Structure formats: C-alpha cells, structure tokens
PDB file of C-alpha atoms in Angstrom:
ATOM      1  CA  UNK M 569      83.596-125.827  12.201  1.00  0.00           C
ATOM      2  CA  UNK M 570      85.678-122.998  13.736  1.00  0.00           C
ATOM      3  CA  UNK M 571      83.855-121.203  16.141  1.00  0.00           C
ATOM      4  CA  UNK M 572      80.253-123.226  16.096  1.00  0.00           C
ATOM      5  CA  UNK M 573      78.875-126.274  17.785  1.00  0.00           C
ATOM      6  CA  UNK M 574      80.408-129.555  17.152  1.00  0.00           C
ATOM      7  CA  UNK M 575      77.973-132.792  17.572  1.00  0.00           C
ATOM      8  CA  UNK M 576      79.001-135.676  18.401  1.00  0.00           C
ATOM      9  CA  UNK M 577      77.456-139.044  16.672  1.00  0.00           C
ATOM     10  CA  UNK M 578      75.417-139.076  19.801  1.00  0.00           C
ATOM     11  CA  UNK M 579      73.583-135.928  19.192  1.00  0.00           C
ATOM     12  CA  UNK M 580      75.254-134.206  22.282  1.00  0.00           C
ATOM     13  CA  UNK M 581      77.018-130.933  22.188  1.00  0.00           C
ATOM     14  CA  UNK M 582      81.060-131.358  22.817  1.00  0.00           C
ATOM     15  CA  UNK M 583      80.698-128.319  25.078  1.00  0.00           C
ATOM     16  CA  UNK M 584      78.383-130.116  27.202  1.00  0.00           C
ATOM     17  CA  UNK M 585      79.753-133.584  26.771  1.00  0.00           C
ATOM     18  CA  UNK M 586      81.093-134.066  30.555  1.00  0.00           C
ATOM     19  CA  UNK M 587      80.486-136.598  32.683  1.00  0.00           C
ATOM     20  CA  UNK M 588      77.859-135.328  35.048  1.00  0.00           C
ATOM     21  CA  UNK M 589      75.932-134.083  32.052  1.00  0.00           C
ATOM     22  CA  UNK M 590      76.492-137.418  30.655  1.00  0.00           C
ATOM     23  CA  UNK M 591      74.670-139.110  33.473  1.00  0.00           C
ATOM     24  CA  UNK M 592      72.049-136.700  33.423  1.00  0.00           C
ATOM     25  CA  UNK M 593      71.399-137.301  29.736  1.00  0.00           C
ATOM     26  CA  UNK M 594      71.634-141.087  29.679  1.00  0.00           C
ATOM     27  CA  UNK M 595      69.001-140.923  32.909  1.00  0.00           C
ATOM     28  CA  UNK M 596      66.577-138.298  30.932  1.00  0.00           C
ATOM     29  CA  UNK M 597      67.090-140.318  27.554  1.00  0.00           C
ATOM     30  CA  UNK M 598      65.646-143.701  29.104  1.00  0.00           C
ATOM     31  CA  UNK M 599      63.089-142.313  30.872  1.00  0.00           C
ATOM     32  CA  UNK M 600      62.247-140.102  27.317  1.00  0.00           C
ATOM     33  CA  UNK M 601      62.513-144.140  25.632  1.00  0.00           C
ATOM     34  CA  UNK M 602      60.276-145.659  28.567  1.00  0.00           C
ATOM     35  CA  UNK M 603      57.796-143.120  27.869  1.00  0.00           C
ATOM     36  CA  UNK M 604      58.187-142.934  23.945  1.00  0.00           C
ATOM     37  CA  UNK M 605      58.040-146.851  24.032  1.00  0.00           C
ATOM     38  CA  UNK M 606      54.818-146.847  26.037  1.00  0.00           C
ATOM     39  CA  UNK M 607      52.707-144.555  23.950  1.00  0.00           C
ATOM     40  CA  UNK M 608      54.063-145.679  20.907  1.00  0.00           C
ATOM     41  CA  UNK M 609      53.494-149.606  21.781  1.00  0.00           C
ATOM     42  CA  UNK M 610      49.616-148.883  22.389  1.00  0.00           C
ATOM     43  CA  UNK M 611      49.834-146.926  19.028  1.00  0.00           C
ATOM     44  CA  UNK M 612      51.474-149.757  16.704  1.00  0.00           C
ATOM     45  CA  UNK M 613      48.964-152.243  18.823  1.00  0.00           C
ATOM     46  CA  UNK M 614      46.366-150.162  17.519  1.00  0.00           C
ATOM     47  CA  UNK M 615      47.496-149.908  14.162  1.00  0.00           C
ATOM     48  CA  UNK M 616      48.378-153.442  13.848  1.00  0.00           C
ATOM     49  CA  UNK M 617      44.571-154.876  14.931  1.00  0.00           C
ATOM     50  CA  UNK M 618      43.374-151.862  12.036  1.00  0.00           C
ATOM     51  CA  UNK M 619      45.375-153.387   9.315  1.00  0.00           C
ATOM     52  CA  UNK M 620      44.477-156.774  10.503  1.00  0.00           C
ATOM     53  CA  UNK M 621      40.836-155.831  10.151  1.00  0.00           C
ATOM     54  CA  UNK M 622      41.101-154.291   7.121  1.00  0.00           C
ATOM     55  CA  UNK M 623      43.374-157.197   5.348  1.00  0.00           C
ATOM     56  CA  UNK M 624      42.159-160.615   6.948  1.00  0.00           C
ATOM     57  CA  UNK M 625      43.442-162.317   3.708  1.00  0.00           C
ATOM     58  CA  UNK M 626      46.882-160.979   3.665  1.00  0.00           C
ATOM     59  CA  UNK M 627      46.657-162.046   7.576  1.00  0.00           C
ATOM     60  CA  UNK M 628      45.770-165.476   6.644  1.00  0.00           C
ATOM     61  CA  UNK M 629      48.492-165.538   3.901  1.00  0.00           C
ATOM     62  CA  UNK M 630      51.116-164.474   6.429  1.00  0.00           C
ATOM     63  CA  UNK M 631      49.976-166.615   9.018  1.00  0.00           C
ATOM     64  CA  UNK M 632      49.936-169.805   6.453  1.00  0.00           C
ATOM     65  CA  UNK M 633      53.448-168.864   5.171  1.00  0.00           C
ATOM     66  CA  UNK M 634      54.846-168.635   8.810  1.00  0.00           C
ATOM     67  CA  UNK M 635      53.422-171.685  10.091  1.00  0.00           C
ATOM     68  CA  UNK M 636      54.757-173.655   6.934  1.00  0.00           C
ATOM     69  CA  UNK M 637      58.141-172.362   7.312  1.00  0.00           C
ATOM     70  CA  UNK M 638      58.292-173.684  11.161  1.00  0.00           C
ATOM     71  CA  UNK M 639      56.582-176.972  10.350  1.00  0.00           C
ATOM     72  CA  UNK M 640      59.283-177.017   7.859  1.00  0.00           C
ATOM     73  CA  UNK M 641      62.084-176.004  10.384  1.00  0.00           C
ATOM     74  CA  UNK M 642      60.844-178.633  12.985  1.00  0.00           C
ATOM     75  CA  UNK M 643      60.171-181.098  10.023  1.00  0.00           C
ATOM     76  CA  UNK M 644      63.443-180.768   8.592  1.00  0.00           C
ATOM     77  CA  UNK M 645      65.581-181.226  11.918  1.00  0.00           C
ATOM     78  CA  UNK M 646      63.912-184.890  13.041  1.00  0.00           C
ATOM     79  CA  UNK M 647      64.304-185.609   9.489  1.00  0.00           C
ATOM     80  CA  UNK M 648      67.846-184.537   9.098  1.00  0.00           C
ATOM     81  CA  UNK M 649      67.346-182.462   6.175  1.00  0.00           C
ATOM     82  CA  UNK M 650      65.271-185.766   3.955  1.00  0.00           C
ATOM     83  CA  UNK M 651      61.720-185.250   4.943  1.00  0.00           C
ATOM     84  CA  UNK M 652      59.904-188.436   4.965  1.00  0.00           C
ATOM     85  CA  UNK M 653      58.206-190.736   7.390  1.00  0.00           C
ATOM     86  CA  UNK M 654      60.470-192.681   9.544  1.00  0.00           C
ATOM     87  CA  UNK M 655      58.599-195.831   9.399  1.00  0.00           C
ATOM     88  CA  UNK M 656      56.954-196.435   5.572  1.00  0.00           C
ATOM     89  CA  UNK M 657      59.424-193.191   3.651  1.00  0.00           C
ATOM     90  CA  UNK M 658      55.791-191.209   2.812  1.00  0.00           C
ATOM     91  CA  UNK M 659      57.358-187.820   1.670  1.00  0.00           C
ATOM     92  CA  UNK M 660      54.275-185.825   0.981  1.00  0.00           C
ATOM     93  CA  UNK M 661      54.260-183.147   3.314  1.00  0.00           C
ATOM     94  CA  UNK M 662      50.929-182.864   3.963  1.00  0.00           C
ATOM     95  CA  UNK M 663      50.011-186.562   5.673  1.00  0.00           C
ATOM     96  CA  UNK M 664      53.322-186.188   7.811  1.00  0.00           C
ATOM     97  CA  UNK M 665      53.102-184.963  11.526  1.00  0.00           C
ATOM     98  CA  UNK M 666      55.175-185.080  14.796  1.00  0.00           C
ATOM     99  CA  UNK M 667      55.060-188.296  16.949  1.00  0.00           C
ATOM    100  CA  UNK M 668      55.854-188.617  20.507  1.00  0.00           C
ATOM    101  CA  UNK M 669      58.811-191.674  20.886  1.00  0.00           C
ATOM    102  CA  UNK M 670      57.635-192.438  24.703  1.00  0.00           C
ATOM    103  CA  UNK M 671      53.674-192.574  23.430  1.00  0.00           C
ATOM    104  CA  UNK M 672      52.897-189.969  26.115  1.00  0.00           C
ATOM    105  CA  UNK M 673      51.855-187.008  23.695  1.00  0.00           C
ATOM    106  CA  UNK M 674      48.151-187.129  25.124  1.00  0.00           C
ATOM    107  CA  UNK M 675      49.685-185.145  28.142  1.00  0.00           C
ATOM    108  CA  UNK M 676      51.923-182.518  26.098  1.00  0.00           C
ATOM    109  CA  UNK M 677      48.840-181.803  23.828  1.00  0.00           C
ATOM    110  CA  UNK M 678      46.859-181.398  26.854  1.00  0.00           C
ATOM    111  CA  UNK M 679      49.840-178.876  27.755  1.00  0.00           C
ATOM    112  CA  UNK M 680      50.898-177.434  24.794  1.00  0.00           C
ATOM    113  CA  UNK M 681      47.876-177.629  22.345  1.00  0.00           C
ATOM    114  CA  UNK M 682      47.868-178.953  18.943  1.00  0.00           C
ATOM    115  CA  UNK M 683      49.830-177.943  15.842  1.00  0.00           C
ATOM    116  CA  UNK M 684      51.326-174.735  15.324  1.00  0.00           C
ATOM    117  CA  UNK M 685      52.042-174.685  19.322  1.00  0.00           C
ATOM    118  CA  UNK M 686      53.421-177.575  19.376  1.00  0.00           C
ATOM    119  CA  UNK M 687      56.481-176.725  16.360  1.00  0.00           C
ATOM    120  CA  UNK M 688      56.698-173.678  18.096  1.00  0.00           C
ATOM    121  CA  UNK M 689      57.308-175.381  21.660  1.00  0.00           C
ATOM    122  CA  UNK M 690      59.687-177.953  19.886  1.00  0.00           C
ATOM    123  CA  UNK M 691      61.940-174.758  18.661  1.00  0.00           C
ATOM    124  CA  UNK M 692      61.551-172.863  21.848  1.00  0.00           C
ATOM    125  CA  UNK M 693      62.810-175.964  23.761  1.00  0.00           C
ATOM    126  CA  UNK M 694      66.077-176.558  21.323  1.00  0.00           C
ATOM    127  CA  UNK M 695      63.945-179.480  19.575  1.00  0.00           C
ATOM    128  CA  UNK M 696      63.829-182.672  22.747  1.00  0.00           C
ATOM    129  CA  UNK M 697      65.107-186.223  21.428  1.00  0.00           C
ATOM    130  CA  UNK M 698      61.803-187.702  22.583  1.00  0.00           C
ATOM    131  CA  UNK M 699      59.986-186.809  18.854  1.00  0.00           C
ATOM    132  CA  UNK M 700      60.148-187.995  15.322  1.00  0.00           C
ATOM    133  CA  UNK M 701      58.080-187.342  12.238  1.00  0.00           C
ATOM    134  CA  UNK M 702      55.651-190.308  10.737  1.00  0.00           C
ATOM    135  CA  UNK M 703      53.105-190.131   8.829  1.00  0.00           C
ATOM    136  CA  UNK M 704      49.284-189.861   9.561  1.00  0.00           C
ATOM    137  CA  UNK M 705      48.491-193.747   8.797  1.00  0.00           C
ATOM    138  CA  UNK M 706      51.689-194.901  10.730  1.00  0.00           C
ATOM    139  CA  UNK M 707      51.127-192.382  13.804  1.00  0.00           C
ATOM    140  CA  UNK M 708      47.320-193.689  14.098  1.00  0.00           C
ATOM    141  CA  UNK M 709      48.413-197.362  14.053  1.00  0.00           C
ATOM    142  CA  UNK M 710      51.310-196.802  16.706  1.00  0.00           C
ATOM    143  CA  UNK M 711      48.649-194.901  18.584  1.00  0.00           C
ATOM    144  CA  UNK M 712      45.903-197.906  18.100  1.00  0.00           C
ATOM    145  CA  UNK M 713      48.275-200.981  17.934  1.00  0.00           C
ATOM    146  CA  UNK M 714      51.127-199.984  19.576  1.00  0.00           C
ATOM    147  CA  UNK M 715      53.180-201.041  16.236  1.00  0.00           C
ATOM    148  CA  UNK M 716      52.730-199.972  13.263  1.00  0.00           C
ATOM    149  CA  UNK M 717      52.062-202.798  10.418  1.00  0.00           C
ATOM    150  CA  UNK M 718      54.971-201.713   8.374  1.00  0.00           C
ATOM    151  CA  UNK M 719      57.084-203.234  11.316  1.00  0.00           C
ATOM    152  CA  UNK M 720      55.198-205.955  11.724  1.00  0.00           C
ATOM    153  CA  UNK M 721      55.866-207.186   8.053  1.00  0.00           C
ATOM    154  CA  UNK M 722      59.947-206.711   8.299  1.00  0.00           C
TER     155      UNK M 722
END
C-alpha cells in the first residue's frame, strides 16, 4: 500500500527491517520463545496430567494402541514383514515375544526392563542383529534346555 506500513512474512516492519534491528529482534524473539516455552510447558504439563485424570480409559486405549503399533514395528522387522515364530511358524501375535540370540537377555532386562522398554530400546538402537522373535513355548525351552524340541526332532 502507497504510503502505509508494509509487513514482511516475518511480522517486521520494512522500515525497520535493517540489520542491527534484525539482530536485536532475533535476540528479543528467543528470549520472548525461552520464556513463552517455559510457562507454557508447565501449563500443557498441567493440562495433560488433568485430562489424564479425568479420561484414564481413553489413556489406557492410547497407551494399548501405541504399544501394539511398536511391538508391531519391532515384530515386523526380525520377521521381515511375515510375523511368525522363527523356530515352530506360531503366527498368533499374542504368544510371540523377542528372544535374545547370545542367551544373555537376563542382563538387558535387568537394564532395560521388560516389554514395552524393551521394543522401544530395540527402535532407539536401529534394531541390534543379536534378537529374533519366537514364540512363548519355544523361548521357555531355549531358556530351560538350551534347544528347543522343535530342533531336536529335525
């Protein structure tokens, strides 16, 4: 507009827009962010533990549907895509679980803890070689017997 103000996509004035006020505005904008970010973190923490008090089902629900979706992510890549047990070919989700190759999980449970922590520490580390996916009968014999019978038969 002739005349007026014109505004930039950065919500500066092109009248202003030099580089000493530039410096001075980036410098006043993060400390405005650090101390925007600060009250407004202990605000959505605040928030957040409300709703969770109010809605514990719809917490459980979201909870459930995230850890099935990363059991199904970690599942999925020892598998390669055909989820089933390595040893016997179970495919029902539910009796399959993650087995330590070198037989040294006691120490990475001890570690890491048990279930959801441990799909989320095989994503965080880029999924390690050293795991594959058998089911509950076959993990428990490997872990009793050292072999599992299915081998012992073939």
């Amino acid at each position: 507009p002739k005349g007026g103000f014109y505004v930039t996509y950065t919500g500066r004035c092109k009248i202003c827009y030099g580089k000493e006020s530039s410096k001075r505005y980036k410098k006043r904008r993060k400390e405005n962010l650090l101390i925007d970010r600060n009250g407004t973190l202990e605000k959505e923490k605040a928030h957040s533990a409300n709703w969770k008090k109010k809605n514990p089902i719809r917490v459980k629900e979201i909870q459930k549907k995230w850890y099935d979706k990363l059991r199904e992510e970690v599942f999925s890549y020892y598998c390669g895509g055909n989820i089933r047990c390595i040893c016997c070919g179970e495919i029902e989700k539910n009796f399959l679980s993650i087995d330590h190759i070198d037989g040294c999980g006691r120490k990475l449970r001890k570690k890491q803890g048990f279930g959801g922590s441990l799909y989320h520490f095989l994503r965080k580390n880029k999924f390690p070689k050293c795991f594959h996916v058998l089911c509950f009968n076959c993990n428990l014999s490997k872990g009793f017997y050292v072999i599992c019978p299915h081998k012992l038969k073939n």
